[in-house]
Structure formats: structure tokens, C-alpha cells
């Protein structure tokens, strides 16, 4: 090969090799380096088989293309042959599909030199690949579009997808895993297979739940892109590898079903018997399928929603719940439901003939409000509910709640709620009071009322109304000035309250009922007086009771004053009577004394009898005198006229003298009088008062002593003189011990034992006046002992006040 051949080859752009007859490389141009990466020097001398391992038909190392020497190589063949597709080896070991054309070098046939020209097939191959893929996708798309046009739900659509994959793409089994939105898990919704005998795999699959990213479906879900597996039985990420291996499933493709807004509905998985070899086309098919299916599900959702919405609106339209109407941009009614027509008294005919419009439906005074509402609706697209009035066919006004929404193109849907059933109730309850407050007031024993600034009732509530013979709300609208014409207090209070004063007042009605009312002025938002609120509590019973109490108190007071007056009168009487009686008694005593003296001196036999009778009379007189003294003392004590004449007194001697005076009386009743005196016991006392104390005690002892001996003991103890009078008679019941020292207090029947009940009273008064104390101890039926303690120093040193009951002193 001469130099020209090489020069020619180098000047050509296509990759070219020159071969000798034994198919060794004689020359390679620059294009070869570009094509396979070998440099010219690296290629020189190499056998062609190192560059094209599969050989070139008609030129193989086993069967050299070169003809026997002298004949050249196959000179009988045409010079240029059709090209062959072969796999050439790059310098880095990777194959490259090329097209080769073999041609003899003109003029060098004798040397057996031939030229191999190369043509890279990459672009073409890619084109072919794309074409094949496009054909697959096109077929699938067409099949799915058809299937989806019939499918009514997700399951049906999924099954169609799986079957199309099986029939058009040769997959053996497929599953659609649906994402359970609430639970966030993938659950098999449907499974398709063409081949029988895959029951185990199918049932394992259908019994599974996957929580993404679990398993290959889980992976596809999380990644939001297809996951390809050449052989799932060798794929660590695949959870059902065992059963897949048993059932002979190997190739696997998993892809998410993607809806709009990157929503993932679920995952499709496909299995083939043979391992998958081509990843890219599988993945391309998968993502196309995933999107196609996803978009279908999007549409399905939308239709479902629309259907639901349509049904809901239809149901609302037909249900007799609230009035609905549709109006156009000019305010004319296009349609209205039966509820609305009935509410306003119109017929369907009225709507059909286009007679109804907002202008017709709105009462004149509502028109402005409605117009501004419609303006707001045009601006916002929706008009939140507001209270208003609509005009009925009979021209009356219906109180309603309205709300509208724009439907587009100027059309508006409006709901109308009839408030006429609710309005009257509302009139009876204050706007500001909620239901709970209302219920509370309705059951409270009060009357809650409100007056507007003209005195008209706007509210009248509460259980207290019953007493007035009224029902809640009955007087609403009436004037307080009419209703309570005959109750001037109420009218005066209402006027005060409406003038803005807050106050409490008690109101007695002419019916006898009495109320205590809290009047509170009401103000409007601008602070102007708008009326008054009153809370009236029925206090009739309370007032009645208070009245009775006052009456009882007065009566008791009167009785007490009367009793005091009686006591005073009695004391006065006693005082006067005893004083007046004492004088004749003294002169009588004197007369008796004179007569007795004369009789004793007489010496006549009848004189002895006279003496005896006169003695008897004198004893009676003395008894009478003692009683007079008692009465006199009592009145003195009562009048605070008790005067003490203090002097040195020896108590034992004093007691002895008193007892001597009782000797005669004691003998007559057979009573022994004993004195045990450890004298002298000298103190600073009033002799006559002390005599009276001893006299009264001894007299009682004889009177109630039942003839048993009476013992009197006198002694001193420290600064005190102690006197005890003991009898063994009838005794005193314990319950009476505390009271016998009181004025006129007695513990025995008058018929059995006479007496005023003043003896012990006087004893206590006198002893206490002398600074001492007295009390009694007794056992019923066994006798009594009276203790008297007197300070030797006299009345200046008082004993502590006596204890409430006599027993406590012991
Ligand atoms: P009077 O003896 O006049 O009834 P007193 O004031 O002397 O009044 O006595 C009051 C009451 O005390 C008597 O009515 C009697 O019931 C009771 N009483 C007084 N002393 C004795 C006594 N020694 N034994 C029993 N009861 C007595």
C-alpha cells in the first residue's frame, strides 16, 4: 500500500480501516479514534477480530476473506456490498453498534487490500427505540382511554390498567394498591393475572397491607416515581420474594398513580415470569401509565364531587326547609322553590311569566337596604345572612332572614328563611337576653319588666307574673300609665325611673301584694335615656311577717308595762295597807297588854280564863304584827327605803333571844329548838334586821319542820359569820330551790300552809343588804338547811354575787 492510499483515507471524514488479506489492520484514519477510541498506532497490525469480535460477514478470521494468492479476494463479487450491522468493541471495552461496508481498494486488489468503512448507528438505534416505545405507549394509551371511558370507579379503572399491561406489555400479574387516605396505608384494591396457578402469590398479596415506605410499592409511593426491579426474587426490598420465587415471578415494575397537585392515589405493581432486561422503557411506560391513570382518577373525583354537590343542592331545593330562588342580573326571578312560593303566596305561574323580581318582592321601606345588599353581593360574590322583609302577594310583609351567593353571569341564588313564627316570641324576650337567661327569669319568683321611654312595656317576664294574674309578655305594648292608673306609687316610681334615676322601692298594690322593685335606667348606644328596666320581687309574705312581728312586739311590750304597773300598784297598796294596819295593831296590842295586866291582878276565878284568852289573842296579834312587818319590809325594799342601823352585834346571843321568843310556840307543836353556838360571833350589823332574818328562818323551820327538832348553828369562819337553820320536815323539791327566795314564791299549797311567800324574799334582801349571802339545801321529805354567811366587817365588804342556783354554793 503506497502512501497515496493512506493520504486518501486520512482525508475522508468517515471512520475507515484498511485491511490486508489476512484481515489485519494496515491503516486507520482519525475518524476511527473518534468512533471507538483507539489511536491509529494502537490499531496498526491488529487482527480485525480484536475490534469486531463477531467478525464481518464475508470477512472472518476463521474464514479469511482473502482469496488464495493470485486471485485476490472474491473478485467476482460486486465491488461494493450491502452494509452489515455489527457490534464493534471500543477501547474501553464497551460495545458500539455500527454499520460496516466492505470494499476493495481499487488498484490494490492484487495485494488483497480492502477498506472497511464504519457508520455509527447510535442515533438511528435511539430513534428505533423511541419508535418502539412510542408504539407501546400509544397502544396502551388507546387501550386505557377506551377502558376509562367505561370505568365508573377506581377499582374498575385499575383492573383495566392491569389487564392492558398484561395484554399489551406481556406482564403476567398486576396489583393496584390503593392508599387509604385516613390510615396512610396501601391496601390492594384489585389484582389481575393472565396465568392460572398464581393463587398463592395473589392471596398473599391481597392479604397484605403496606405502610409506606414498606416494600417496593411503598418505595414507589414515597419516591413518587417508578421503581424497577430486574428480578424481585433477588431484590432485598421486595417483601414477597419467597412466594414470588415459588410461583416463578421475577421481573417487577412498581409505579405511583399520580393525580394533580402531586397527589398519589396508589401504586400499580406488575410482575413478569422472566427477569426484566430493559429498565428505561419500562420506567417510561410506567410513568406514562401512572399519570394517565392518575388524571383519570382526578376526573372521577371531580365528577363524584359535582354529582354529590348537585344532589345536595337538589335535595335542599326540594326539601321543605327554606325558600330558595335564583335571579338574573336584572333582579328578575328565574326560578324559585315551592317553599318560597308558598311563603310569599305566589304561584309557579307567576315565576314562569316573569312577573317576579326583587323590585316586586321588596316592600318600599326595604328597597334601599336590598339595593345596597345586592351591591355588596356583586362586590363580594356572597351576601351573609341579614334580617329583612319581603312582600307577600297579598301585600303583607314577611319577616325573613336572607342570604345570597353569586352563581356567575349575574345570576344569584338566594335563601330565604321565614321568621314570622319566631318573631312574636322574640317580642316577649329582650334582644340581649340569651335563652338561658330567659329560662332563668321565666322560673324565678320575680317580675322582670322593661318600659320604653314612653312608658310602654317592652318586656314582662318571670314567674312572679302569676301572682298578678298575667302571662309572660301579655302586657307588652301596653302603657304602664294606663295599666297602673289606680296605683299612684307605681306611677310615681315609673316616672322617676324614666327620668333616669336608679333606686330601690317598696310598692304596696291595692290588691294587698307588696313588691320591692329595683328600677334601673336603660340607655341607648348613644347614651340617651331609652327606658327603664325593673326587677320586682314579691315581698308580700315578708312584709306580712314583719308586720305581725311588730304587732306581737307591741303587744308584748304593752303586757309587760301592764304587769309592771300592776306590781307597782300592788306594792303601793301593800305599803299603804301595812302602814295603815300597823297603827291600829299597835294600839290593839297596847289595849290587850292593859287588859292582861288587870286580869292577872284581878284574883277572881273567872280572871284566870280571861288571862288565858287574852294571851291567845296577843299571840295572834303578834303573828299578825310579824306579817305586817314582812309586808312593810317588802314595800320598803321595793321602794329602796331599806335603811340599815349598823352597830356591834353578837350573833349567838341574838339567835338565843329569838329562839326564846319561839319557845312557847315550839312547845305547843312539840318541837325541840336547839342552839349550837360557838360564840361569841361579833360583827357589824343591823340588829333588828338580823333578828328578822333569824326569825323568818326559824319560823319556816317550825312551820315546815313537821314537829321534828330544829337545829340552829352559829360560828365564825375567818372573816365570816355562819348561821345554819336545819329542820327535818317536808323538804323542798330541787326544782323549787332556786325560786323560793323570790317575791311571793311558794312551793307548797296555800290550803295546807298559809303564808305570803315573802319570808325568804325578805331574808335574802336583808342578808344581801348586810353584805352576805343565803341559800338552801334540801332533800324532799327529809328536811332542809338554810345557810347564811355574813361578813363580820359588815356590808362594806360584799361577798361575791350569789351563784344562779342554790345547789352551786355547796
Ligand atoms: P311562806 O312560808 O310564807 O310561804 P317563805 O318566803 O317563807 O314564804 O317561803 C317560801 C316557800 O319556801 C314556802 O312557801 C315553802 O314552800 C318553802 N319553805 C321555806 N322554808 C321551808 C322549810 N324550812 N321547809 C320546807 N319548805 C320551806
GROMACS .gro file of C-alpha atoms in nm, residues 655 659 671-677 694 697-698 701-702 705 708-714 723-729 782 784-787:
model
   34
  655UNK     CA    1  -8.010   3.392  16.799
  659UNK     CA    2  -8.528   3.126  16.991
  671UNK     CA    3  -9.082   2.084  16.860
  672UNK     CA    4  -8.742   2.090  17.020
  673UNK     CA    5  -8.539   2.403  16.942
  674UNK     CA    6  -8.163   2.350  16.971
  675UNK     CA    7  -7.887   2.606  16.953
  676UNK     CA    8  -7.525   2.513  16.888
  677UNK     CA    9  -7.333   2.838  16.918
  694UNK     CA   10  -8.331   3.455  16.213
  697UNK     CA   11  -8.581   3.113  15.906
  698UNK     CA   12  -8.680   2.964  16.244
  701UNK     CA   13  -8.839   2.558  16.019
  702UNK     CA   14  -9.116   2.526  16.274
  705UNK     CA   15  -9.050   2.105  16.018
  708UNK     CA   16  -8.908   1.728  16.434
  709UNK     CA   17  -8.623   1.902  16.616
  710UNK     CA   18  -8.493   2.226  16.468
  711UNK     CA   19  -8.120   2.291  16.500
  712UNK     CA   20  -7.962   2.631  16.475
  713UNK     CA   21  -7.582   2.662  16.448
  714UNK     CA   22  -7.378   2.978  16.472
  723UNK     CA   23  -7.562   3.069  16.054
  724UNK     CA   24  -7.742   2.746  15.973
  725UNK     CA   25  -8.104   2.655  16.041
  726UNK     CA   26  -8.186   2.289  15.990
  727UNK     CA   27  -8.518   2.112  16.012
  728UNK     CA   28  -8.624   1.755  15.936
  729UNK     CA   29  -8.958   1.831  15.779
  782UNK     CA   30  -8.613   1.474  15.485
  784UNK     CA   31  -8.390   2.149  15.476
  785UNK     CA   32  -8.091   2.353  15.586
  786UNK     CA   33  -8.066   2.728  15.520
  787UNK     CA   34  -7.714   2.869  15.518
   0.00000   0.00000   0.00000
